[in-house]
CSV table of N, CA, C and O in Angstrom, one decimal:
chain,number,residue,atom,x,y,z
G,377,MET,N,117.2,124.6,79.2
G,377,MET,CA,116.8,123.7,80.3
G,377,MET,C,115.6,124.4,81.0
G,377,MET,O,115.6,125.6,81.3
G,378,PRO,N,114.5,123.6,81.2
G,378,PRO,CA,113.3,124.2,81.9
G,378,PRO,C,113.6,124.6,83.3
G,378,PRO,O,114.4,124.0,84.0
G,379,ASN,N,112.9,125.6,83.8
G,379,ASN,CA,113.1,126.1,85.1
G,379,ASN,C,111.8,125.8,85.9
G,379,ASN,O,110.7,126.3,85.5
G,380,PHE,N,111.9,124.9,86.9
G,380,PHE,CA,110.7,124.5,87.6
G,380,PHE,C,110.7,125.3,88.9
G,380,PHE,O,111.7,125.3,89.6
G,381,SER,N,109.6,125.9,89.2
G,381,SER,CA,109.5,126.6,90.5
G,381,SER,C,108.3,126.1,91.3
G,381,SER,O,107.4,125.6,90.7
G,382,THR,N,108.3,126.3,92.6
G,382,THR,CA,107.2,125.9,93.4
G,382,THR,C,106.6,127.1,94.1
G,382,THR,O,107.2,127.6,95.1
G,383,PRO,N,105.5,127.6,93.7
G,383,PRO,CA,104.8,128.7,94.4
G,383,PRO,C,104.4,128.3,95.8
G,383,PRO,O,103.7,127.3,96.0
G,384,GLN,N,104.9,129.0,96.8
G,384,GLN,CA,104.7,128.6,98.2
G,384,GLN,C,103.2,128.5,98.6
G,384,GLN,O,102.8,127.6,99.2
G,385,GLU,N,102.5,129.5,98.2
G,385,GLU,CA,101.1,129.6,98.6
G,385,GLU,C,100.2,128.5,98.0
G,385,GLU,O,99.2,128.1,98.6
G,386,GLN,N,100.6,128.0,96.9
G,386,GLN,CA,99.8,127.0,96.3
G,386,GLN,C,100.3,125.6,96.4
G,386,GLN,O,99.6,124.6,96.3
G,387,GLY,N,101.6,125.4,96.7
G,387,GLY,CA,102.2,124.1,96.8
G,387,GLY,C,102.2,123.4,95.5
G,387,GLY,O,102.2,122.1,95.5
G,388,ALA,N,102.2,124.0,94.4
G,388,ALA,CA,102.2,123.4,93.1
G,388,ALA,C,103.5,123.6,92.3
G,388,ALA,O,104.1,124.6,92.5
G,389,VAL,N,103.8,122.6,91.5
G,389,VAL,CA,105.0,122.8,90.7
G,389,VAL,C,104.6,123.2,89.3
G,389,VAL,O,103.7,122.6,88.7
G,390,CYS,N,105.1,124.3,88.8
G,390,CYS,CA,104.7,124.8,87.5
G,390,CYS,C,106.0,125.1,86.6
G,390,CYS,O,107.1,125.3,87.2
G,391,PHE,N,105.8,125.0,85.3
G,391,PHE,CA,106.9,125.3,84.4
G,391,PHE,C,107.0,126.8,84.3
G,391,PHE,O,106.0,127.5,84.1
G,392,ALA,N,108.2,127.4,84.6
G,392,ALA,CA,108.3,128.8,84.7
G,392,ALA,C,109.4,129.2,83.6
G,392,ALA,O,110.2,128.4,83.2
G,393,GLY,N,109.5,130.5,83.3
G,393,GLY,CA,110.5,131.0,82.4
G,393,GLY,C,110.0,131.1,81.0
G,393,GLY,O,110.8,131.3,80.1
G,394,ALA,N,108.7,130.9,80.8
G,394,ALA,CA,108.2,130.9,79.4
G,394,ALA,C,108.1,132.3,78.9
G,394,ALA,O,107.8,133.3,79.6
G,395,ARG,N,108.4,132.5,77.6
G,395,ARG,CA,108.2,133.7,76.9
G,395,ARG,C,109.0,134.9,77.5
G,395,ARG,O,108.5,136.0,77.6
G,396,GLY,N,110.2,134.6,78.1
G,396,GLY,CA,111.0,135.6,78.6
G,396,GLY,C,110.6,136.2,79.9
G,396,GLY,O,111.1,137.2,80.4
G,397,LYS,N,109.6,135.6,80.6
G,397,LYS,CA,109.1,136.0,81.9
G,397,LYS,C,109.5,135.0,82.9
G,397,LYS,O,108.9,134.0,83.0
G,398,PRO,N,110.5,135.3,83.7
G,398,PRO,CA,111.0,134.2,84.6
G,398,PRO,C,110.0,133.7,85.6
G,398,PRO,O,110.1,132.6,86.1
G,399,SER,N,109.0,134.6,86.0
G,399,SER,CA,108.0,134.1,87.0
G,399,SER,C,106.7,133.8,86.4
G,399,SER,O,105.7,133.5,87.1
G,400,HIS,N,106.6,133.7,85.1
G,400,HIS,CA,105.3,133.5,84.4
G,400,HIS,C,105.1,132.0,84.1
G,400,HIS,O,105.9,131.4,83.4
G,401,PRO,N,104.2,131.3,84.8
G,401,PRO,CA,103.9,129.9,84.5
G,401,PRO,C,103.5,129.7,83.0
G,401,PRO,O,102.8,130.6,82.5
G,402,TYR,N,103.8,128.6,82.5
G,402,TYR,CA,103.4,128.3,81.1
G,402,TYR,C,102.7,127.0,81.2
G,402,TYR,O,103.2,125.9,81.4
G,403,VAL,N,101.3,127.1,81.2
G,403,VAL,CA,100.5,125.9,81.3
G,403,VAL,C,99.8,125.6,80.0
G,403,VAL,O,99.1,126.5,79.4
G,404,ILE,N,99.9,124.4,79.5
G,404,ILE,CA,99.3,124.0,78.3
G,404,ILE,C,98.2,123.0,78.6
G,404,ILE,O,98.6,121.9,79.0
G,405,PRO,N,97.0,123.3,78.3
G,405,PRO,CA,95.9,122.3,78.6
G,405,PRO,C,96.0,121.1,77.6
G,405,PRO,O,96.3,121.3,76.4
G,406,ALA,N,95.8,119.9,78.1
G,406,ALA,CA,95.9,118.7,77.2
G,406,ALA,C,94.8,118.8,76.1
G,406,ALA,O,95.0,118.2,75.0
G,407,SER,N,93.7,119.4,76.4
G,407,SER,CA,92.6,119.5,75.4
G,407,SER,C,93.0,120.4,74.2
G,407,SER,O,92.4,120.2,73.1
G,408,GLU,N,93.8,121.3,74.4
G,408,GLU,CA,94.3,122.2,73.3
G,408,GLU,C,95.8,122.5,73.4
G,408,GLU,O,96.2,123.5,73.9
G,409,PRO,N,96.6,121.6,73.0
G,409,PRO,CA,98.0,121.7,73.1
G,409,PRO,C,98.7,123.0,72.6
G,409,PRO,O,99.7,123.4,73.1
G,410,GLY,N,98.1,123.6,71.6
G,410,GLY,CA,98.6,124.8,71.0
G,410,GLY,C,98.2,126.1,71.7
G,410,GLY,O,98.6,127.2,71.3
G,411,PHE,N,97.4,126.0,72.8
G,411,PHE,CA,96.9,127.1,73.4
G,411,PHE,C,97.4,127.2,74.9
G,411,PHE,O,96.9,126.5,75.7
G,412,PRO,N,98.4,128.1,75.1
G,412,PRO,CA,98.9,128.3,76.5
G,412,PRO,C,98.0,129.2,77.3
G,412,PRO,O,98.1,130.4,77.2
G,413,PHE,N,97.0,128.7,78.0
G,413,PHE,CA,96.0,129.6,78.6
G,413,PHE,C,96.5,130.4,79.8
G,413,PHE,O,95.9,131.4,80.2
G,414,ALA,N,97.7,130.1,80.3
G,414,ALA,CA,98.3,130.9,81.4
G,414,ALA,C,98.6,132.3,80.8
G,414,ALA,O,98.7,133.3,81.6
G,415,ASP,N,98.7,132.5,79.5
G,415,ASP,CA,98.9,133.8,79.0
G,415,ASP,C,97.8,134.8,79.2
G,415,ASP,O,97.9,136.0,79.2
G,416,LYS,N,96.6,134.2,79.5
G,416,LYS,CA,95.4,135.1,79.7
G,416,LYS,C,95.3,135.5,81.2
G,416,LYS,O,94.5,136.3,81.5
G,417,TRP,N,96.2,135.0,82.0
G,417,TRP,CA,96.1,135.3,83.5
G,417,TRP,C,96.4,136.8,83.8
G,417,TRP,O,95.8,137.3,84.7
G,418,GLU,N,97.2,137.4,83.0
G,418,GLU,CA,97.4,138.9,83.2
G,418,GLU,C,96.2,139.7,82.9
G,418,GLU,O,95.9,140.7,83.6
G,419,GLU,N,95.4,139.3,81.9
G,419,GLU,CA,94.2,140.0,81.6
G,419,GLU,C,93.1,139.7,82.6
G,419,GLU,O,92.3,140.6,82.9
G,420,THR,N,93.0,138.5,83.1
G,420,THR,CA,92.0,138.1,84.1
G,420,THR,C,92.6,137.3,85.2
G,420,THR,O,92.7,136.1,85.2
G,421,PRO,N,93.0,138.0,86.3
G,421,PRO,CA,93.7,137.4,87.4
G,421,PRO,C,92.9,136.3,88.1
G,421,PRO,O,93.5,135.4,88.6
G,422,ARG,N,91.6,136.3,88.0
G,422,ARG,CA,90.8,135.3,88.7
G,422,ARG,C,91.1,133.9,88.0
G,422,ARG,O,90.9,132.9,88.7
G,423,LYS,N,91.4,133.9,86.7
G,423,LYS,CA,91.7,132.6,86.1
G,423,LYS,C,92.9,132.0,86.7
G,423,LYS,O,93.0,130.7,86.9
G,424,ARG,N,93.9,132.8,87.0
G,424,ARG,CA,95.1,132.2,87.7
G,424,ARG,C,94.7,131.7,89.1
G,424,ARG,O,95.1,130.5,89.4
G,425,ALA,N,94.0,132.4,89.9
G,425,ALA,CA,93.5,132.0,91.2
G,425,ALA,C,92.7,130.7,91.1
G,425,ALA,O,92.9,129.8,91.9
G,426,ASN,N,91.8,130.7,90.1
G,426,ASN,CA,90.9,129.5,89.9
G,426,ASN,C,91.8,128.3,89.5
G,426,ASN,O,91.5,127.1,90.0
G,427,PHE,N,92.8,128.5,88.7
G,427,PHE,CA,93.7,127.3,88.3
G,427,PHE,C,94.4,126.8,89.5
G,427,PHE,O,94.4,125.5,89.7
G,428,TYR,N,94.9,127.6,90.4
G,428,TYR,CA,95.6,127.1,91.6
G,428,TYR,C,94.7,126.5,92.6
G,428,TYR,O,95.0,125.5,93.3
G,429,LYS,N,93.4,127.0,92.7
G,429,LYS,CA,92.4,126.4,93.5
G,429,LYS,C,92.2,124.9,93.0
G,429,LYS,O,92.1,124.0,93.8
G,430,TRP,N,92.0,124.8,91.7
G,430,TRP,CA,91.8,123.5,91.1
G,430,TRP,C,93.0,122.6,91.4
G,430,TRP,O,92.8,121.4,91.7
G,431,LEU,N,94.2,123.1,91.2
G,431,LEU,CA,95.4,122.3,91.4
G,431,LEU,C,95.5,121.8,92.8
G,431,LEU,O,95.9,120.7,93.0
G,432,VAL,N,95.2,122.7,93.8
G,432,VAL,CA,95.3,122.3,95.2
G,432,VAL,C,94.2,121.2,95.4
G,432,VAL,O,94.5,120.2,96.1
G,433,ALA,N,93.0,121.4,94.9
G,433,ALA,CA,91.9,120.4,95.1
G,433,ALA,C,92.3,119.1,94.4
G,433,ALA,O,92.1,118.0,95.0
G,434,LEU,N,93.0,119.1,93.3
G,434,LEU,CA,93.4,117.9,92.6
G,434,LEU,C,94.5,117.2,93.5
G,434,LEU,O,94.4,116.0,93.7
G,435,LYS,N,95.4,117.9,94.0
G,435,LYS,CA,96.4,117.3,94.9
G,435,LYS,C,95.8,116.7,96.1
G,435,LYS,O,96.1,115.6,96.4
G,436,ASN,N,94.8,117.4,96.7
G,436,ASN,CA,94.2,116.8,97.9
G,436,ASN,C,93.4,115.6,97.5
G,436,ASN,O,93.4,114.6,98.3
G,437,ASP,N,92.7,115.6,96.4
G,437,ASP,CA,91.9,114.4,95.9
G,437,ASP,C,92.8,113.2,95.7
G,437,ASP,O,92.5,112.1,96.0
G,438,LEU,N,94.0,113.5,95.0
G,438,LEU,CA,94.9,112.4,94.8
G,438,LEU,C,95.5,111.8,96.1
G,438,LEU,O,95.6,110.6,96.2
G,439,GLN,N,95.8,112.7,97.0
G,439,GLN,CA,96.3,112.2,98.3
G,439,GLN,C,95.2,111.3,99.0
G,439,GLN,O,95.5,110.3,99.6
G,440,THR,N,94.0,111.8,99.0
G,440,THR,CA,92.9,111.0,99.6
G,440,THR,C,92.7,109.7,98.9
G,440,THR,O,92.6,108.7,99.5
G,441,LEU,N,92.7,109.7,97.6
G,441,LEU,CA,92.6,108.5,96.8
G,441,LEU,C,93.7,107.5,97.1
G,441,LEU,O,93.4,106.3,97.3
G,442,LEU,N,94.9,107.9,97.2
G,442,LEU,CA,96.0,107.0,97.5
G,442,LEU,C,95.9,106.4,98.9
G,442,LEU,O,96.5,105.4,99.2
G,443,ALA,N,95.3,107.2,99.8
G,443,ALA,CA,95.2,106.7,101.2
G,443,ALA,C,94.0,105.8,101.5
G,443,ALA,O,93.9,105.1,102.5
G,444,LEU,N,93.1,105.7,100.5
G,444,LEU,CA,91.9,104.9,100.7
G,444,LEU,C,92.3,103.4,100.7
G,444,LEU,O,93.1,103.0,99.9
G,445,GLU,N,91.6,102.6,101.5
G,445,GLU,CA,91.7,101.2,101.5
G,445,GLU,C,90.4,100.5,101.1
G,445,GLU,O,89.4,100.9,101.6
G,446,GLY,N,90.5,99.5,100.2
G,446,GLY,CA,89.3,98.8,99.8
G,446,GLY,C,88.8,99.3,98.5
G,446,GLY,O,88.6,100.5,98.3
G,447,GLN,N,88.5,98.4,97.6
G,447,GLN,CA,88.0,98.8,96.3
G,447,GLN,C,86.6,99.5,96.4
G,447,GLN,O,86.3,100.4,95.6
G,448,ASP,N,85.8,99.1,97.4
G,448,ASP,CA,84.5,99.8,97.6
G,448,ASP,C,84.7,101.3,97.9
G,448,ASP,O,84.0,102.1,97.3
G,449,ARG,N,85.6,101.6,98.7
G,449,ARG,CA,85.9,103.0,99.0
G,449,ARG,C,86.5,103.8,97.8
G,449,ARG,O,86.1,104.9,97.6
G,450,VAL,N,87.4,103.1,97.1
G,450,VAL,CA,88.0,103.7,95.9
G,450,VAL,C,86.9,104.0,94.9
G,450,VAL,O,86.8,105.1,94.3
G,451,TYR,N,86.1,103.0,94.7
G,451,TYR,CA,85.0,103.1,93.7
G,451,TYR,C,84.1,104.3,94.0
G,451,TYR,O,83.7,105.1,93.2
G,452,LYS,N,83.7,104.4,95.3
G,452,LYS,CA,82.7,105.4,95.7
G,452,LYS,C,83.4,106.8,95.5
G,452,LYS,O,82.8,107.7,95.0
G,453,PHE,N,84.7,106.9,95.9
G,453,PHE,CA,85.4,108.2,95.8
G,453,PHE,C,85.5,108.6,94.3
G,453,PHE,O,85.1,109.8,94.0
G,454,ILE,N,85.9,107.7,93.5
G,454,ILE,CA,86.0,108.1,92.0
G,454,ILE,C,84.6,108.3,91.5
G,454,ILE,O,84.4,109.3,90.7
G,455,SER,N,83.6,107.6,91.8
G,455,SER,CA,82.3,107.8,91.4
G,455,SER,C,81.7,109.2,91.8
G,455,SER,O,81.1,109.8,91.0
G,456,ASP,N,82.0,109.6,93.0
G,456,ASP,CA,81.6,110.9,93.5
G,456,ASP,C,82.2,112.0,92.7
G,456,ASP,O,81.6,113.1,92.5
G,457,LYS,N,83.4,111.8,92.2
G,457,LYS,CA,84.2,112.8,91.5
G,457,LYS,C,83.9,112.8,90.0
G,457,LYS,O,83.8,113.9,89.3
G,458,PHE,N,83.7,111.6,89.4
G,458,PHE,CA,83.6,111.5,87.9
G,458,PHE,C,82.3,110.9,87.4
G,458,PHE,O,82.1,110.9,86.2
G,459,GLY,N,81.5,110.4,88.3
G,459,GLY,CA,80.2,109.8,87.9
G,459,GLY,C,80.3,108.3,87.8
G,459,GLY,O,81.3,107.7,87.6
G,460,GLU,N,79.1,107.7,87.9
G,460,GLU,CA,79.0,106.3,87.8
G,460,GLU,C,79.4,105.6,86.5
G,460,GLU,O,80.1,104.6,86.5
G,461,ARG,N,79.1,106.3,85.4
G,461,ARG,CA,79.4,105.7,84.1
G,461,ARG,C,80.9,105.6,83.9
G,461,ARG,O,81.4,104.6,83.5
G,462,VAL,N,81.6,106.7,84.2
G,462,VAL,CA,83.1,106.7,84.0
G,462,VAL,C,83.7,105.7,85.0
G,462,VAL,O,84.6,104.9,84.6
G,463,THR,N,83.3,105.7,86.2
G,463,THR,CA,83.8,104.8,87.2
G,463,THR,C,83.6,103.3,86.9
G,463,THR,O,84.5,102.5,87.0
G,464,LYS,N,82.4,103.0,86.4
G,464,LYS,CA,82.1,101.6,86.0
G,464,LYS,C,83.0,101.2,84.9
G,464,LYS,O,83.6,100.1,84.9
G,465,ALA,N,83.2,102.0,83.9
G,465,ALA,CA,84.1,101.7,82.8
G,465,ALA,C,85.5,101.5,83.2
G,465,ALA,O,86.2,100.6,82.8
G,466,LEU,N,86.0,102.4,84.1
G,466,LEU,CA,87.3,102.3,84.7
G,466,LEU,C,87.6,100.9,85.4
G,466,LEU,O,88.5,100.2,85.1
G,467,PHE,N,86.6,100.6,86.2
G,467,PHE,CA,86.8,99.3,87.0
G,467,PHE,C,86.6,98.1,86.1
G,467,PHE,O,87.3,97.1,86.3
G,468,GLU,N,85.8,98.2,85.1
G,468,GLU,CA,85.7,97.1,84.1
G,468,GLU,C,87.0,96.9,83.3
G,468,GLU,O,87.5,95.8,83.1
G,469,ASN,N,87.6,98.0,82.9
G,469,ASN,CA,88.9,98.0,82.2
G,469,ASN,C,90.0,97.4,83.1
G,469,ASN,O,90.8,96.6,82.7
G,470,MET,N,90.0,97.9,84.4
G,470,MET,CA,91.0,97.4,85.3
G,470,MET,C,90.8,95.9,85.5
G,470,MET,O,91.8,95.1,85.6
G,471,GLY,N,89.6,95.4,85.7
G,471,GLY,CA,89.3,94.0,85.9
G,471,GLY,C,89.8,93.2,84.7
G,471,GLY,O,90.4,92.1,84.9
G,472,ALA,N,89.5,93.7,83.5
G,472,ALA,CA,89.9,92.9,82.3
G,472,ALA,C,91.4,92.9,82.2
G,472,ALA,O,92.0,91.9,81.8
G,473,SER,N,92.1,94.0,82.6
G,473,SER,CA,93.5,94.0,82.5
G,473,SER,C,94.2,93.1,83.5
G,473,SER,O,95.1,92.3,83.3
G,474,MET,N,93.6,93.0,84.7
G,474,MET,CA,94.1,92.1,85.8
G,474,MET,C,93.9,90.7,85.4
G,474,MET,O,94.8,89.8,85.6
G,475,LYS,N,92.7,90.4,84.8
G,475,LYS,CA,92.5,89.0,84.3
G,475,LYS,C,93.5,88.6,83.3
G,475,LYS,O,94.0,87.5,83.3
G,476,LYS,N,93.8,89.5,82.4
G,476,LYS,CA,94.8,89.2,81.3
G,476,LYS,C,96.1,88.9,81.9
G,476,LYS,O,96.8,88.0,81.5
G,477,GLU,N,96.5,89.7,82.9
G,477,GLU,CA,97.8,89.5,83.6
G,477,GLU,C,97.8,88.1,84.3
G,477,GLU,O,98.8,87.4,84.2
G,478,PHE,N,96.8,87.8,85.0
G,478,PHE,CA,96.7,86.5,85.7
G,478,PHE,C,96.7,85.4,84.7
G,478,PHE,O,97.5,84.4,84.8
G,479,ASP,N,95.9,85.5,83.6
G,479,ASP,CA,95.9,84.4,82.6
G,479,ASP,C,97.2,84.2,81.9
G,479,ASP,O,97.5,83.1,81.4
G,480,SER,N,98.0,85.2,81.7
G,480,SER,CA,99.2,85.1,81.0
G,480,SER,C,100.3,84.6,81.9
G,480,SER,O,101.4,84.3,81.4
G,481,GLY,N,100.1,84.5,83.2
G,481,GLY,CA,101.1,83.9,84.1
G,481,GLY,C,102.1,85.0,84.6
G,481,GLY,O,103.1,84.7,85.2
G,482,LYS,N,101.8,86.3,84.3
G,482,LYS,CA,102.7,87.3,84.7
G,482,LYS,C,102.6,87.7,86.2
G,482,LYS,O,103.5,88.2,86.8
G,483,VAL,N,101.5,87.3,86.8
G,483,VAL,CA,101.2,87.5,88.2
G,483,VAL,C,101.7,86.3,89.0
G,483,VAL,O,101.5,85.2,88.6
G,484,ARG,N,102.5,86.6,90.1
G,484,ARG,CA,103.1,85.5,90.9
G,484,ARG,C,102.6,85.6,92.3
G,484,ARG,O,102.2,86.7,92.8
G,485,ILE,N,102.6,84.5,93.0
G,485,ILE,CA,102.2,84.4,94.4
G,485,ILE,C,103.4,84.0,95.2
G,485,ILE,O,104.0,83.0,94.9
G,486,SER,N,103.7,84.7,96.3
G,486,SER,CA,104.8,84.4,97.2
G,486,SER,C,104.4,83.3,98.2
G,486,SER,O,103.2,83.0,98.3
G,487,LYS,N,105.3,82.8,98.9
G,487,LYS,CA,105.1,81.8,100.0
G,487,LYS,C,104.2,82.4,101.0
G,487,LYS,O,103.4,81.7,101.7
G,488,ALA,N,104.3,83.7,101.3
G,488,ALA,CA,103.5,84.4,102.3
G,488,ALA,C,102.1,84.7,101.8
G,488,ALA,O,101.2,85.1,102.5
G,489,GLY,N,101.8,84.4,100.5
G,489,GLY,CA,100.5,84.7,99.9
G,489,GLY,C,100.3,86.0,99.3
G,489,GLY,O,99.2,86.3,98.9
G,490,THR,N,101.3,86.8,99.2
G,490,THR,CA,101.2,88.1,98.6
G,490,THR,C,101.2,87.9,97.0
G,490,THR,O,101.9,87.0,96.5
G,491,ILE,N,100.5,88.8,96.4
G,491,ILE,CA,100.4,88.7,94.9
G,491,ILE,C,101.2,89.9,94.3
G,491,ILE,O,101.0,91.0,94.7
G,492,GLY,N,102.0,89.6,93.3
G,492,GLY,CA,102.8,90.7,92.7
G,492,GLY,C,103.5,90.1,91.5
G,492,GLY,O,103.2,89.1,90.9
G,493,SER,N,104.6,90.8,91.1
G,493,SER,CA,105.4,90.4,89.9
G,493,SER,C,106.5,89.4,90.3
G,493,SER,O,107.1,88.8,89.4
G,494,VAL,N,106.7,89.2,91.6
G,494,VAL,CA,107.7,88.2,92.0
G,494,VAL,C,107.1,87.2,92.9
G,494,VAL,O,106.2,87.5,93.7
G,495,GLY,N,107.5,86.0,92.9
G,495,GLY,CA,107.0,85.0,93.8
G,495,GLY,C,107.4,83.6,93.3
G,495,GLY,O,108.0,83.4,92.3
G,496,VAL,N,106.9,82.6,94.1
G,496,VAL,CA,107.3,81.2,93.7
G,496,VAL,C,106.3,80.5,92.9
G,496,VAL,O,106.6,79.5,92.2
G,497,LEU,N,105.1,81.0,92.8
G,497,LEU,CA,104.0,80.3,92.1
G,497,LEU,C,103.4,81.3,91.1
G,497,LEU,O,103.0,82.4,91.4
G,498,ALA,N,103.4,80.9,89.8
G,498,ALA,CA,102.8,81.7,88.8
G,498,ALA,C,101.3,81.4,88.7
G,498,ALA,O,100.9,80.3,88.9
G,499,SER,N,100.6,82.5,88.5
G,499,SER,CA,99.2,82.3,88.3
G,499,SER,C,98.9,81.7,86.9
G,499,SER,O,99.8,81.8,86.0
G,500,HIS,N,97.8,81.2,86.7
G,500,HIS,CA,97.4,80.6,85.4
G,500,HIS,C,95.9,80.7,85.2
G,500,HIS,O,95.2,80.9,86.1
G,501,GLY,N,95.5,80.6,83.9
G,501,GLY,CA,94.1,80.7,83.6
G,501,GLY,C,93.4,79.5,84.2
G,501,GLY,O,93.9,78.4,84.4
G,502,HIS,N,92.1,79.8,84.6
G,502,HIS,CA,91.3,78.7,85.2
G,502,HIS,C,89.9,79.0,85.0
G,502,HIS,O,89.5,80.2,84.7
G,503,THR,N,89.0,78.1,85.3
G,503,THR,CA,87.6,78.3,85.2
G,503,THR,C,87.0,78.5,86.6
G,503,THR,O,87.7,78.3,87.6
G,504,PHE,N,85.8,78.7,86.7
G,504,PHE,CA,85.1,78.8,87.9
G,504,PHE,C,85.2,77.6,88.8
G,504,PHE,O,85.2,77.6,90.0
G,505,TYR,N,85.3,76.4,88.1
G,505,TYR,CA,85.4,75.1,88.7
G,505,TYR,C,86.8,74.7,89.1
G,505,TYR,O,87.0,73.7,89.6
G,506,GLY,N,87.8,75.6,88.9
G,506,GLY,CA,89.1,75.3,89.3
G,506,GLY,C,90.0,74.6,88.3
G,506,GLY,O,91.2,74.3,88.6
G,507,SER,N,89.5,74.3,87.1
G,507,SER,CA,90.3,73.6,86.2
G,507,SER,C,90.9,74.6,85.1
G,507,SER,O,90.5,75.7,85.0
């Protein structure tokens, strides 16, 4: 059974107990699944510190993103972090996905006018002219 610990100073949850070291985090980067780079932290302590700085920054960015209201603010925030090309592609994909959900009738509208997966009125495909 994995042992999850929370280092107080970083506020991050890490997988611990790897390789017989109860306090040693085992971090596997998605770009190289076979390479546990946390093993290098003993040789170069600044790599550990930099990882936790990045993790705290990521947590803060995600909290900020979740608190934003309005697509324009979300778009600007993501664009500032990842660039215009990535953000534009993300929003185009989201728009296409939302259109597909509406056109398939999976999106419903409640009597109060809220849009979601439950409601009294199913969405349906339509044209600019309403037909």
